[in-house]
Amino acid sequence: MANYEIHEHDILVIGAGGAGLRAAIEASAKGVSVGLVCKSLLGKAHTVMAEGGIAAALANVDSRDNWEVHFRDTMIGGKMLNNWRMAQIHAQEAPECVRELEQWGAVFDRTKEGKILQRAFGGHTYKRLCHVGDRTGLELIRTLQDKGVHQGIDVYMECTVTKILKDGDKVSGAFGYFREDGRYVLFKAKAIILATGGVGRSYLVTSNSWEYTGDGHALAYDAGADLIDMEFVQFHPTGMVWPPGVRGILVTEAVRGEGGILRNSKGERFMFKYLPEATRADYAADETEAKKWLEDTLSGRLKTEYKRPPELSTRDNVARAIYTEVKEGRGTEHGGVYLDISYQNAERVKKKLPSMYHQFKELADVDITQTPMEVGPTMHYIMGGIRVNADTAETRVPGLFAAGECSGGMHGSNRLGGNSLSDLIVFGRRAGRGAVDYTHKLGSAPQISESQITEAIEELEIPFKRQDGINPNDLVKELHTIMGTYVGIFREEKDLQTGIEKLEELKKKFKLVKANGTKVFNPGWHLCRDLKNMLISSEAIARSALSRKESRGAHSRLDYPKTDDSLGNENTSVSKDGETMKLEKTPLNKMPDDLKELFAKKEPAHA
Amino acid sequence: MREATLKVFRGTDYETGEFKTYKVPVEDGMVVLDAIHYIQKEIDPDVAVRWNCKAAKCGSCSAEVNGKPALMCKTRMDHFASDTEIQVQPLKTFPLVKDLVTNVAWNYEVNKKITPFTPAKDADWTFFQEDIERVQEFRKCIECFLCQDVCHVLRDHNRKDAFIGPRFLVRTAGLEMHPLDKANRIESLKDHGGIGFCNITKCCTEVCPEDIHITDNAIIPLKERVVDEFYDPVMMLLKKIFGKKQK
Amino acid sequence: MNQTKSALAPQKPLSTERRDIWWLEPALVAIGFGLFIIYATWRAFENNFYEIGPYLSPFYSPKIVLDWWKFSPALLILWVPAGFRATCYYYRKAYYRAYFLSPPACGVGGINALGLSQGKKYCGESTFPLVIQNIHRYMLYLAIAVLGFLWYDAILACIWQNQLRIGVGSIIFIANCLFLSAYTFGCHVFRHLVGGKLDCFSCSQTAKTQFSLWEAVTKFNEHHMFWAWVSLFSVAITDFYVRLIASHSISDLTLIGPPL
Ligand code: SF4
Ligand code: SF4
Ligand code: FES
Ligand code: FES
């Protein structure tokens, strides 16, 4: 039997992005012992890639903003499928969480009055995104990291958790390995907070890093939690499309927030065509009005009476629009559309979008102050995830909590840009508190079961024993083809069924993956285990997508192009049932009347 | 299709490890990290490399390419003449783990010792863009540790015992120049930080992928603050007489 | 952590995997400084051809005449600009690299130059002798005084027989002073003293003024290396020009006013 080292904490946080760090800080501030595990080095989490900003109704720039408007924007953006309570908590607590960041040393861009500056973003009625140029995520991570390391949190870097251990139905710990040398590790913990992010690596064209293999989704699923709304996968409308090596890398929405214009290869500003009837009135009627809005924005005027340009429609819309333009033959040379900011003053562009400027300059030889960028949709975010209690972030497994991208419900069927960073800090904090309360209430410490550990070790060892097995990288390639072809932006019954069949085959092949070499920093071996998580989350996406027979938010069905109101009050939920995936439809929580009224109110209307 | 030849360091220590040669097909706009990924996918799945963002934003993929510390995801293959070999090896300043991965834990230890941001209790959190422009430059740092790697104090003289390195001078500068920070890190900068070990030869600035003017904007201003407090008799006297200025 | 793996890569002086001509820059710097130092030393000791008409060589300005001083008057003043430049942050970088190979270039194995005080361990500027570099601000004060004299000389270089007279030399003198000012007022210490030492630029009216000053100095400071070289050459050229006229090798062309 391989041996393993043991660490003991009251609370173990898995994932050190924004949500994980925020949760760890909250918990340790309350005096419990906290361990923080991350697959990469500390501070490298995918949160650093978030560029545009943090949405919070501070009303620094537009005094008409408040949490109610933010709440309403979020719900409308999510096509009312959101967990209303999460959306409410989020809108209410985001401003406080942002101020907290500032007090911990985050240095946001300032207004002329010396307050936090906010910018416009898709789907947000008012200028709401607190930002630092276009590297807001980095600022958030660094702030939390520096706060965290001075609080006595034990950080376990480059460590992958492969199994949640339970005592009866309660969480008792986690098992995993250190990537550096493959040594095994057991964490004893009374509560576990999952903050592992998303599932992007299941897709070929994605803005996500290698870490995004749906670990939290799969760990929770295996531990008995249920995943909701997994059909809602957000394709960010603007990823780089060229050169091939950078395909999928994010081009921040802030480009459009700062006035970037989308055109097809014929030079048409096509977004006007794609505004859905329901929200058309909230956007500029024509180029002239869009131009006026921009002039007001550029002149630093805080409020403007003009309506936003159509490029600032919600992400699901813009992604579909771009996809359609390209498909119908109006795409660019490399299969994208043009995003143009070059008509603005070059110095301003460099100041406001420095990392975009460098990204294009260095990776694509394009000077965005001179020429338009080529962009196309890229898999970016999953709205679905582990079902949690809105107030405590607890899953249905006692002692298991989840926050951030791996949790579900907050964003409904489509997430607004900027709501992700705020989600992380709001619910990271909630999860930290929730977990602490749980451990206080918990009587005796739960017991670790040796047999669960043996299983976990077995699972990790076995790829080394299959000398003529399959290279896991080959299976990943197959997975990419399946997800890209059958479970992409536009979906159809037939395709989804084929996709699911193919995934089943892939699951069989997965039983044959092999690893070469030793356990010392061996990415091939690591992938053998991560692949399992990718398969679970991919299957959840495909099955959920098949079950939702309508188009809503990010889920677009060619065979059911309309939104079906009768399906708007149920979530899709998947959970583990022996060896199969069980799919259920569960009713949405009922929104209280006072919140419902917000949607009837005319004022303040989308400006 | 054009092919490139890569010599990649393989092994878990410098005595037994060696450079292994790989042929990799080159696509338009390819970067060195793409080539390493190609090797992982098609040839040796166990090549160890760190990466995350592939967009020069996370600072994971630091290595030395043809002897120069660089981010692999930012180093274009077409940067090199097609008939030459490209040599890729791990950061020399840190202990080797395997292949292109080194143990950078020391940096995290150093970071812990820096006095964190300490605002006044009653701060009103109004400050202006001009107050923070300097600080924002320092906060661009992605902790790639390329500057730590290239700094001769750490690289050639291995004075990790006495010198915190440019990355953490940058961090300290970001704290010291924050308009609302009240802590004083100048003494510890001189004694524990070892700012005097830096001889401002600017290699850190040369390699910084975020174009932070590490030496000019962070280290030298800090050195001058140290002079104010510890080397300039007139300033020291003035401080004695008028008391320490409220920051 | 696994101890067997804690070995560091071997690093030998001057060893590198760099493939570019990394030695070119330090070599050029070494030659450039070398030539200047040789020229300046020769001229300082020459004690001749430094003054003619309205022109006084910058090497000899301000001219200090002391009865008991038997050597060149240049030696009484040259230590100021020499000391100023020797402790300048840019020059330090340049000569640590070019002359002390500490390090010769980035990623090239360096040696422990001047590691005198603590045996063989590298201590950089934290101990004697290099800790003395911290007097740079005093050198700045003196250098500003000398620069004042040079401006005074430059103005005198435009006056001959109580009339305005502009010759090629006058223009060289003025240009030299402009370059020297761009160098001197782009000094890192100056940048620190005028405003860089503040943490808050908006907190008071004085702070706001200091901020504008700091911004202006920063403009020059960003190109400090450039001004360091330009002004180095311009001083040498100015002196050489004076020597050419004073030794009657050429004569100064008059553009405006009475001839020399
Ligand atoms: S300037 Fe200083 S900190 Fe930077 S590399 Fe040189 S010695 Fe190291
Ligand atoms: S200062 Fe620059 S080189 Fe140093 S760690 Fe930060 S980003 Fe990297
Ligand atoms: S992979 Fe993030 S910096 Fe290269
Ligand atoms: S730093 Fe160069 S003159 Fe002061």
CSV table of C-alpha atoms and ligand atoms in Angstrom, one decimal, chain A residues 44 48-49, chain B residues 33 37 50-62 71-74 142 144 209, ligand 3:
chain,number,residue,atom,x,y,z
A,44,LYS,CA,-2.2,31.6,-11.3
A,48,VAL,CA,-6.4,36.3,-13.6
A,49,MET,CA,-7.9,36.0,-17.1
B,33,LEU,CA,4.7,26.7,-25.5
B,37,HIS,CA,2.4,21.1,-26.0
B,50,ARG,CA,3.8,24.8,-16.1
B,51,TRP,CA,1.2,26.9,-18.0
B,52,ASN,CA,-2.3,28.3,-17.5
B,53,CYS,CA,-3.4,31.2,-19.5
B,54,LYS,CA,-1.4,30.9,-22.7
B,55,ALA,CA,-1.8,34.7,-23.0
B,56,ALA,CA,1.0,36.1,-21.0
B,57,LYS,CA,-1.3,36.9,-18.1
B,58,CYS,CA,-0.6,34.3,-15.4
B,59,GLY,CA,3.2,34.1,-15.4
B,60,SER,CA,3.3,30.3,-15.2
B,61,CYS,CA,5.3,29.3,-18.3
B,62,SER,CA,8.6,30.9,-17.4
B,71,LEU,CA,7.5,33.4,-21.1
B,72,MET,CA,7.1,30.5,-23.4
B,73,CYS,CA,3.6,31.5,-24.4
B,74,LYS,CA,4.9,34.8,-25.5
B,142,ILE,CA,2.1,38.5,-13.0
B,144,CYS,CA,6.4,35.1,-13.5
B,209,PRO,CA,7.1,40.6,-19.7
D,3,FES,S1,0.8,30.5,-19.7
D,3,FES,FE1,0.2,32.2,-18.5
D,3,FES,S2,2.0,33.4,-18.8
D,3,FES,FE2,2.4,31.9,-20.2
